[in-house]
Short mmCIF file of C-alpha atoms in Angstrom, two decimals:
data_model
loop_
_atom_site.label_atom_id
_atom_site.label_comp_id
_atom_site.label_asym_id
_atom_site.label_seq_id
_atom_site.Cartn_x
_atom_site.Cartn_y
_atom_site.Cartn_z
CA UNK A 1 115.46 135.33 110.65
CA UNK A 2 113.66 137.59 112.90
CA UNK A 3 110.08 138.18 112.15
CA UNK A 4 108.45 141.61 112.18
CA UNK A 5 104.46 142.58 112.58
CA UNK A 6 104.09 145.57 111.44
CA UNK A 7 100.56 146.99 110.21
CA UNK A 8 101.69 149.39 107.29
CA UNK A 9 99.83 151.58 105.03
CA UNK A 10 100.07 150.18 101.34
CA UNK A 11 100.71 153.87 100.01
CA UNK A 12 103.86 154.07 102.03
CA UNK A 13 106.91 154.85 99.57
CA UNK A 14 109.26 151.21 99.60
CA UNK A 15 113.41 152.14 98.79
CA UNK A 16 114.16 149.75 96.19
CA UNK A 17 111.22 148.42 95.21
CA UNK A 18 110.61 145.73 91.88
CA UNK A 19 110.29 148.20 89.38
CA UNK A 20 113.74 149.11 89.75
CA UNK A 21 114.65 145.53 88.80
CA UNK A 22 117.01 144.39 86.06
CA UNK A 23 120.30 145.93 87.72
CA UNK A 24 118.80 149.59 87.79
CA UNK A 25 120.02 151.40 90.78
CA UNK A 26 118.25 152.19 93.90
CA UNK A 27 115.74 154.16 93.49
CA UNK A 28 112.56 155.16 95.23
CA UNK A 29 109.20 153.73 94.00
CA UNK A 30 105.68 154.02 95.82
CA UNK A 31 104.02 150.83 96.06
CA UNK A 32 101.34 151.96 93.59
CA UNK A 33 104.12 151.96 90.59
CA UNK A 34 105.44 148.69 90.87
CA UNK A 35 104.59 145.08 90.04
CA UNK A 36 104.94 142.21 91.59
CA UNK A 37 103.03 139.82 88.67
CA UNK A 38 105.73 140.78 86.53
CA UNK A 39 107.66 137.70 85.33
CA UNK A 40 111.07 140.14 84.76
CA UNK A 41 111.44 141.07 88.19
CA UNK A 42 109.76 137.75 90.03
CA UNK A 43 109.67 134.35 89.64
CA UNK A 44 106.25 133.05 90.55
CA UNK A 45 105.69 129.18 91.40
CA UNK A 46 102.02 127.42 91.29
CA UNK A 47 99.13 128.70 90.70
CA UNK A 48 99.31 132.30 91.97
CA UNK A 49 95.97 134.76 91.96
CA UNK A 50 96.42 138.39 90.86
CA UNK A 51 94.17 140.44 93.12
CA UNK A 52 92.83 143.47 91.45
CA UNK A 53 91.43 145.13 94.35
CA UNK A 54 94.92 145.62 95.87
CA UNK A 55 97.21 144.52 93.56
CA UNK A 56 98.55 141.78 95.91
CA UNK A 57 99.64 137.71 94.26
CA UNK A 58 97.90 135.32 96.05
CA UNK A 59 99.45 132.03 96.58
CA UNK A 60 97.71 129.71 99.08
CA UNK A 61 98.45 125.77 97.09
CA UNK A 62 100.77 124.10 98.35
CA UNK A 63 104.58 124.67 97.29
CA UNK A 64 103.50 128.24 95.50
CA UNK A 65 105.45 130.79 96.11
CA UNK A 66 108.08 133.46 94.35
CA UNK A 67 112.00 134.13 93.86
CA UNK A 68 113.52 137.38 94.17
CA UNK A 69 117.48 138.34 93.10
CA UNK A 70 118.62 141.72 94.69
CA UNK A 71 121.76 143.12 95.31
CA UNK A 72 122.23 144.57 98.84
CA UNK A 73 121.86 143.38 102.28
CA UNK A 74 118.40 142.82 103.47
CA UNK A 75 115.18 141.99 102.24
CA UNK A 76 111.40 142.58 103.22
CA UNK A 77 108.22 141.24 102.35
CA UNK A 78 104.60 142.85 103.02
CA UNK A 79 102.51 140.07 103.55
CA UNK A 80 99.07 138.92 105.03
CA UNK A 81 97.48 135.59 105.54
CA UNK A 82 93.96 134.15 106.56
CA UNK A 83 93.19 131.42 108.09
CA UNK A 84 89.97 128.95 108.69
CA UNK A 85 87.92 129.02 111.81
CA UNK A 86 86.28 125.28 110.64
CA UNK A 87 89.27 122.81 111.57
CA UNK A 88 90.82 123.19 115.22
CA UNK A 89 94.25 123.60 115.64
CA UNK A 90 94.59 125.47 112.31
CA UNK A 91 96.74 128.67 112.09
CA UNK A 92 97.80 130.95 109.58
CA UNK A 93 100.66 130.32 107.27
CA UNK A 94 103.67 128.91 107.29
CA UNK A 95 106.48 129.47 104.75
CA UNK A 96 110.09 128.04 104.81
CA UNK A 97 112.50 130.89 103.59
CA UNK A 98 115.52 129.81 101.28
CA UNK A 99 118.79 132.39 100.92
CA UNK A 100 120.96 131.46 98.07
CA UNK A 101 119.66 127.94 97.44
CA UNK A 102 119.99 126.77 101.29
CA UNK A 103 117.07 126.33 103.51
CA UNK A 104 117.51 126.66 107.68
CA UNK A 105 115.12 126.40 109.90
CA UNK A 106 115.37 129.32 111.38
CA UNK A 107 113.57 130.59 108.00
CA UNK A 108 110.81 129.07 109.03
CA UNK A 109 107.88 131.77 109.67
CA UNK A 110 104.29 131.67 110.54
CA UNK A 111 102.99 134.69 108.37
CA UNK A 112 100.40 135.60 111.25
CA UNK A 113 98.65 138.63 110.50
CA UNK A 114 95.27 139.26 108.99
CA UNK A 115 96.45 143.09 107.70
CA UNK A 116 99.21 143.61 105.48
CA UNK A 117 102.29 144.00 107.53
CA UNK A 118 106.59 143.56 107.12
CA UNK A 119 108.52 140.40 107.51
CA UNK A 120 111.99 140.31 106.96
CA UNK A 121 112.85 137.77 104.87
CA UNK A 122 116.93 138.59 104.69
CA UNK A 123 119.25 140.87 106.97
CA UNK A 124 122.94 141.82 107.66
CA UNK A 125 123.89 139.51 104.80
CA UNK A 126 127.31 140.95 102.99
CA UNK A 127 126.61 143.28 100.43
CA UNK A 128 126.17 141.45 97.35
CA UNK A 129 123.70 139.62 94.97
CA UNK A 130 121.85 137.36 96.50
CA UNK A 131 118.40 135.35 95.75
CA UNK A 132 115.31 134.41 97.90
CA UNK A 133 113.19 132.54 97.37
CA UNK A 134 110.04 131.25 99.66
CA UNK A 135 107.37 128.62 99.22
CA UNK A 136 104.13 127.87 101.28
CA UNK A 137 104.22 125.02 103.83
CA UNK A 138 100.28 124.63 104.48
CA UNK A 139 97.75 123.81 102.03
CA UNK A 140 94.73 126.20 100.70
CA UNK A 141 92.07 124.66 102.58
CA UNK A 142 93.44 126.07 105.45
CA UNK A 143 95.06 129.44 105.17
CA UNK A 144 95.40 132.17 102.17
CA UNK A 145 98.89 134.18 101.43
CA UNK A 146 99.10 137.45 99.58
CA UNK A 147 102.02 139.38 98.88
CA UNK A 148 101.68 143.16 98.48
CA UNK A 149 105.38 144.43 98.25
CA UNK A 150 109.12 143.83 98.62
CA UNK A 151 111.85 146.60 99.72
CA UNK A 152 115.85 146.11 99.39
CA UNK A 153 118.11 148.23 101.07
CA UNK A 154 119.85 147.72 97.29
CA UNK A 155 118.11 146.90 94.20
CA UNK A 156 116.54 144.24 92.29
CA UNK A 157 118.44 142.30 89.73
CA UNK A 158 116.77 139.69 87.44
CA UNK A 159 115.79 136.26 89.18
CA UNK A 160 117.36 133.49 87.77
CA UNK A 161 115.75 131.53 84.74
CA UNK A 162 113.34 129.06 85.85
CA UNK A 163 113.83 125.70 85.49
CA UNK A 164 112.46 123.50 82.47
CA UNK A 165 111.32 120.55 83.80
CA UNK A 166 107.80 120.58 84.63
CA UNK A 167 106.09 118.55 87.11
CA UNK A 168 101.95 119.34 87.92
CA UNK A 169 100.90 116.96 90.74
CA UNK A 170 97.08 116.41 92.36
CA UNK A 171 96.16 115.07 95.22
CA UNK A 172 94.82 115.23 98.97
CA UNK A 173 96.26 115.56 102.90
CA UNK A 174 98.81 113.27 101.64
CA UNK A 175 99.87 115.29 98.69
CA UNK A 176 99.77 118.29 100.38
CA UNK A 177 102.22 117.01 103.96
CA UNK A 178 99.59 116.71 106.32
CA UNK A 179 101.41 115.84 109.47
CA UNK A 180 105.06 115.69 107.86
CA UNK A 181 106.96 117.57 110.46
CA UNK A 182 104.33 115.92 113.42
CA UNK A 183 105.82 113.23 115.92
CA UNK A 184 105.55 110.06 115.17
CA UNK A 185 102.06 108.82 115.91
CA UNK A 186 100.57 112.28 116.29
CA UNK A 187 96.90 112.73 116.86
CA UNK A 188 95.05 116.09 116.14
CA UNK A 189 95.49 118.11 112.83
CA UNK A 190 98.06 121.57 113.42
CA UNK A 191 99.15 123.58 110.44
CA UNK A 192 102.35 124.09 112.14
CA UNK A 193 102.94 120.40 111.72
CA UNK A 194 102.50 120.54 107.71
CA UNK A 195 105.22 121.03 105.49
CA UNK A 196 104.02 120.27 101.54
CA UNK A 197 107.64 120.69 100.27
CA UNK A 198 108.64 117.80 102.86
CA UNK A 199 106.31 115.41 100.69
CA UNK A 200 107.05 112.37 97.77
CA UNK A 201 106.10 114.32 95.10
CA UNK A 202 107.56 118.12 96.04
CA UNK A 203 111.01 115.99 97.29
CA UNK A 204 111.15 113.99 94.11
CA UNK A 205 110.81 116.99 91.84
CA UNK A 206 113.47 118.81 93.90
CA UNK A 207 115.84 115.96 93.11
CA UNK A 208 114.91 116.15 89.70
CA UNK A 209 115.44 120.05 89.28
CA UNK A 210 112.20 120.33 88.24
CA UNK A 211 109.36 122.99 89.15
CA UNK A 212 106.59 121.48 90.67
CA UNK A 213 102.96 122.81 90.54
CA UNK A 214 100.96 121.46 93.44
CA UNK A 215 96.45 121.20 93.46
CA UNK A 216 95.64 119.54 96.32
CA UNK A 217 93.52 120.03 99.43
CA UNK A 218 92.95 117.43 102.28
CA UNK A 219 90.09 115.32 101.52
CA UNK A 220 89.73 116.13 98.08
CA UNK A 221 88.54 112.57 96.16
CA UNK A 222 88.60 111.79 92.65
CA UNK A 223 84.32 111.14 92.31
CA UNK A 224 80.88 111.35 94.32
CA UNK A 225 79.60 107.92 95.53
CA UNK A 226 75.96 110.05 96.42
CA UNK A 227 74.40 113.46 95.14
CA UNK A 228 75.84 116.68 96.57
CA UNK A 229 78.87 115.24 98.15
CA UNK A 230 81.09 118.03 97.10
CA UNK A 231 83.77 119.51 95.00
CA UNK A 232 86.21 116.98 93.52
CA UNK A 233 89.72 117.20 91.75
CA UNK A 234 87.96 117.59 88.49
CA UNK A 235 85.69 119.64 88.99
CA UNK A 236 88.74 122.18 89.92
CA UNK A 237 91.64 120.89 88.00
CA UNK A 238 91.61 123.93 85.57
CA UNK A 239 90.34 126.35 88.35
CA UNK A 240 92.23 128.80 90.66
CA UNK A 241 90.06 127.13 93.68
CA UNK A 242 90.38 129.28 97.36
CA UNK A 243 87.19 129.32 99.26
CA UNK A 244 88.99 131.04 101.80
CA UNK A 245 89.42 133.97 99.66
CA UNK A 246 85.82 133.51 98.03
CA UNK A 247 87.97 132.82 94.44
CA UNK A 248 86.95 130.34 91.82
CA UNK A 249 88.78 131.72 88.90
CA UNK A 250 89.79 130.22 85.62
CA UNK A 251 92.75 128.92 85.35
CA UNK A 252 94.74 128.98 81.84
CA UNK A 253 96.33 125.53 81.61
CA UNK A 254 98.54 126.90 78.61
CA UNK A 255 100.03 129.12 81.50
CA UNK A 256 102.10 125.93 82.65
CA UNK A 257 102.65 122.76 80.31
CA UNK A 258 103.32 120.12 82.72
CA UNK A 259 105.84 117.22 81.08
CA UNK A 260 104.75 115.28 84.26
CA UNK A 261 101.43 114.95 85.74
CA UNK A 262 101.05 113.09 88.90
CA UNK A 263 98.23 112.10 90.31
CA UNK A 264 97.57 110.63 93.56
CA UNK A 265 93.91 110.22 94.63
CA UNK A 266 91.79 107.14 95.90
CA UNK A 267 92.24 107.43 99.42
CA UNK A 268 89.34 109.57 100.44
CA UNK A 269 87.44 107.84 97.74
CA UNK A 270 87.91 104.67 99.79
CA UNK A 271 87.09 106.49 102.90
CA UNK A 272 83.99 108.13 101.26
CA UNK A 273 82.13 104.46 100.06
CA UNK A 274 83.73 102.85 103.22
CA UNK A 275 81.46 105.46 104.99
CA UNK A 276 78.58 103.97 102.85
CA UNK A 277 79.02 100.44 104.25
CA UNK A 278 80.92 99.66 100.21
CA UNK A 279 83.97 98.29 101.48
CA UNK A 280 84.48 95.84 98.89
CA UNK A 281 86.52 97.25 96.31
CA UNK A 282 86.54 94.64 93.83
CA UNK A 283 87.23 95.67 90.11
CA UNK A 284 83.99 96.03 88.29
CA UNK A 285 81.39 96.47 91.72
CA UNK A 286 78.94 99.65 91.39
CA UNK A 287 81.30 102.02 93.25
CA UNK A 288 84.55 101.10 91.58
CA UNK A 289 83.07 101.57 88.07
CA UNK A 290 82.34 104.76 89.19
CA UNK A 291 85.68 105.84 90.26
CA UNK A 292 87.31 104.38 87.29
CA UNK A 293 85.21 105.61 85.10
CA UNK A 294 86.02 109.58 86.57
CA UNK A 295 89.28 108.31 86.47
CA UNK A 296 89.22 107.81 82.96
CA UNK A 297 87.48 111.43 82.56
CA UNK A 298 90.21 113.06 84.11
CA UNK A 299 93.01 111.64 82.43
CA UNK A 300 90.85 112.39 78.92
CA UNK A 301 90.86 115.74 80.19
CA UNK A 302 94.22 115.98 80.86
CA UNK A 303 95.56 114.87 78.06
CA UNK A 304 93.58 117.05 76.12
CA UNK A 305 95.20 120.04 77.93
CA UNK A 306 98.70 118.46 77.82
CA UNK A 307 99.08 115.60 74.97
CA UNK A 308 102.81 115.64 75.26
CA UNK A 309 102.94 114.90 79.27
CA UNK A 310 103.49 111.40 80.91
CA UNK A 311 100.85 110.88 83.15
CA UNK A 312 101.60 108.97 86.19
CA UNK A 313 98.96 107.13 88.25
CA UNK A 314 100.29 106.64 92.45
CA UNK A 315 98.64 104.38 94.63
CA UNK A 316 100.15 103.62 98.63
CA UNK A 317 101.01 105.71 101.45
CA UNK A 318 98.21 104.93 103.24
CA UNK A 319 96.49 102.30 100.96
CA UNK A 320 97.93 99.04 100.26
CA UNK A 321 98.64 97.54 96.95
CA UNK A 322 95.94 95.08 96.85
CA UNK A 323 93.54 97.53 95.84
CA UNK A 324 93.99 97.68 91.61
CA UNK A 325 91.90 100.87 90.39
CA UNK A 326 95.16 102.76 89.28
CA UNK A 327 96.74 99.23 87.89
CA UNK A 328 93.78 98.47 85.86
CA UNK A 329 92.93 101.44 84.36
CA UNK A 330 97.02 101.85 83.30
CA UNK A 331 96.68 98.46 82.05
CA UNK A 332 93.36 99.24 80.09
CA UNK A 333 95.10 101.98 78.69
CA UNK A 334 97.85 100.51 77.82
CA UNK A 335 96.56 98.19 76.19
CA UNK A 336 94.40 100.30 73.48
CA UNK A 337 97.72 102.45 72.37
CA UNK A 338 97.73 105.03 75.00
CA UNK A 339 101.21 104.41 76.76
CA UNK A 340 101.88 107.70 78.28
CA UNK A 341 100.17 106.79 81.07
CA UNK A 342 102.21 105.22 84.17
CA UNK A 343 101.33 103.76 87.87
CA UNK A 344 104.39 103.58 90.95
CA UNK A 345 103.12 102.10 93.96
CA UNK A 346 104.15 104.11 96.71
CA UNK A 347 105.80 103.46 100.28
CA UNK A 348 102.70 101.91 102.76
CA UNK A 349 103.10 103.86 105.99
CA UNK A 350 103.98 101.59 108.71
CA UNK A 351 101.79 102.99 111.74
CA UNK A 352 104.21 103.32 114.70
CA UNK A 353 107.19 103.96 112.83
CA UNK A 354 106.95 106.51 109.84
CA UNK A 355 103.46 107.87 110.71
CA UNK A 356 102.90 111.37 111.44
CA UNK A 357 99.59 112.96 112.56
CA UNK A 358 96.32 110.88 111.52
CA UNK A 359 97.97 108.70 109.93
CA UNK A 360 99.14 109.95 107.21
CA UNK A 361 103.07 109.66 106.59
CA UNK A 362 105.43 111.37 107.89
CA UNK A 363 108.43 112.91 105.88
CA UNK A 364 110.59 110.07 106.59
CA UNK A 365 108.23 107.61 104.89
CA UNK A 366 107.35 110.60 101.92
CA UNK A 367 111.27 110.25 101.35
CA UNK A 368 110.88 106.97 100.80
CA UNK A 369 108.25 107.31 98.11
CA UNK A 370 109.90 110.16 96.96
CA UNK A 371 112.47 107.77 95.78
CA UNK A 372 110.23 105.25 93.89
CA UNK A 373 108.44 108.30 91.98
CA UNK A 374 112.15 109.47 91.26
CA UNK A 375 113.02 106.32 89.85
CA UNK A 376 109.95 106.83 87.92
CA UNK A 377 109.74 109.90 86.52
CA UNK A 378 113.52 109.08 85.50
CA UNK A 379 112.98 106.36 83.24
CA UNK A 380 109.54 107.80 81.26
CA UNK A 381 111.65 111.46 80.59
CA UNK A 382 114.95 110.62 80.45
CA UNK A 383 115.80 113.17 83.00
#
């Protein structure tokens, strides 16, 4: 897929555009007349922002993205991303590109500029239908995606229907592929080496058929150990959250019923009270009554916004299984009548042979975790 940079006014009239969707012919829209947000002509995946200034989605989480069906040959996008200036080796974003269900990676592309500009998604393909569909490979801490506009040389056609499964998964650097696609033993954090739909969770739901709705930044922790440590999962869990973009907007949870919720945090909690000389993690010490008591919190809340889910608790990857927040609180719960709430220990990275950058695993070790949260999900849904 070749990638164009081209800085393009955003009155400039687009052949073909989405509101010529639903098997109209071609016909010739300006980009002021059509609508990207609308669920009839694109599928939207995550937790997308609707900018009002421009009329541009944003989708910077993890995994978000949308799914376009046209009938013709080629297809563009008019994108622009941002990136942050606070971590080195941070670019913009990354996006893998997938033509009729199959991903390459050639489809690969760094969306690299800062103004609205053209990247061809799909060209010289046989005439036909065809559907695209492309997902973000960073995380939001890092880098912002908007989408202006798409142009066919054909015309749109109704995406296909969405699947039903629903899987809504929080977490951190883990969560969110930090490293997958680094060599093993990498040092030194690049966005180029990040790939969120190479993780357990994004690879499990993928086997599953299942969408999967992605909140996670790297370092993000479950609770504060002292005052005015920062944001934390909870605090955001029902937010659109993207500093980058200065957005903190409400987030309707009714939007997307998850029947899964996964959540994988404890890591950077760990990291945060190790940093405090609290290393011993001992059920019932000052600092773990703290974190299981948020942890208790947030699956209140959650199951408040979605009774009917199963709630699964993950611990591993780069903790071991001797420490037993996740197990005690499932047990606790379980044991007062509340059994829709699950824990899966995950793969432990083995450092020098499934590690990627930091650390953190690499998408050979997420496949193996990927498979125990499979197994998982499988036997409390029946899928």
């Amino acid at each position: 897929m070749k990638k164009k940079i081209l800085c393009i006014f955003l009155c400039l009239t687009m052949v073909g555009t989405l509101a010529a969707c639903r098997g109209s012919k071609p016909v010739s829209f300006s980009n002021d007349e059509m609508d990207i947000s609308d669920k009839g002509c694109v599928n939207w995946y995550g937790r997308t922002y609707a900018d009002k200034e421009d009329g541009s989605m944003g989708f910077d989480y993890t995994c978000s993205g949308f799914e376009v069906t046209f009938f013709g040959t080629s297809l563009t996008a008019r994108m622009k991303s941002s990136k942050t200036t606070v971590v080195s080796g941070t670019d913009y974003s990354w996006v893998n590109v997938y033509l009729d269900g199959a991903m390459v990676e050639t489809s690969v592309l760094e969306i690299s500029s800062e103004q609205y500009a053209d990247f061809e998604l799909a060209a010289d393909l046989d005439e036909g239908r065809h559907t695209v569909k492309v997902l973000k490979r960073t995380e939001a801490q890092f880098s912002t995606l908007s989408l202006s506009a798409l142009s066919t040389d054909g015309h749109f056609e109704t995406p296909p229907a969405k699947s039903e499964k629903k899987i809504e998964v929080y977490g951190d650097s883990i969560t969110c592929g930090y490293g997958s696609v680094s060599a093993i033993g990498a040092s030194g954090f690049k966005t180029a080496t990040e790939d969120g739909t190479r993780t357990y969770a994004a690879m499990a739901a993928n086997w599953l058929g299942a969408q999967c709705s992605i909140i996670g930044y790297s370092g993000w922790r479950l609770a504060n150990y002292w005052p005015d440590a920062g944001l934390t999962v909870p605090d955001v869990y029902d937010r659109v959250y993207s500093p980058l973009r200065s957005v903190d907007a409400a987030w309707n949870t009714s939007d997307y019923i998850p029947d899964v919720v996964i959540v994988n945090l404890g890591t950077n909690d760990y990291a945060q009270c190790a940093a405090s000389a609290q290393t011993n993690y001992a059920f019932g010490n000052e600092q773990g009554e703290i974190f299981q008591n948020a942890y208790r919190d947030f699956i209140a809340k959650l199951q408040k916004s979605y009774p009917k889910a199963q709630i699964i608790l993950c611990n591993g990857a780069m903790l071991t299984d001797t420490v037993p927040w996740e197990k005690e609180i499932v047990k606790e719960l379980n044991a007062a009548g509340n059994t829709s709430v699950h824990y899966v220990q995950l793969y432990q990275t083995a450092i020098g042979k499934d590690n990627g950058t930091d650390g953190h695993p690499h998408w050979t070790a997420h496949y193996e975790s990927a498979g125990l949260l499979y197994a998982k999900i499988k036997s409390v849904t029946g899928w």
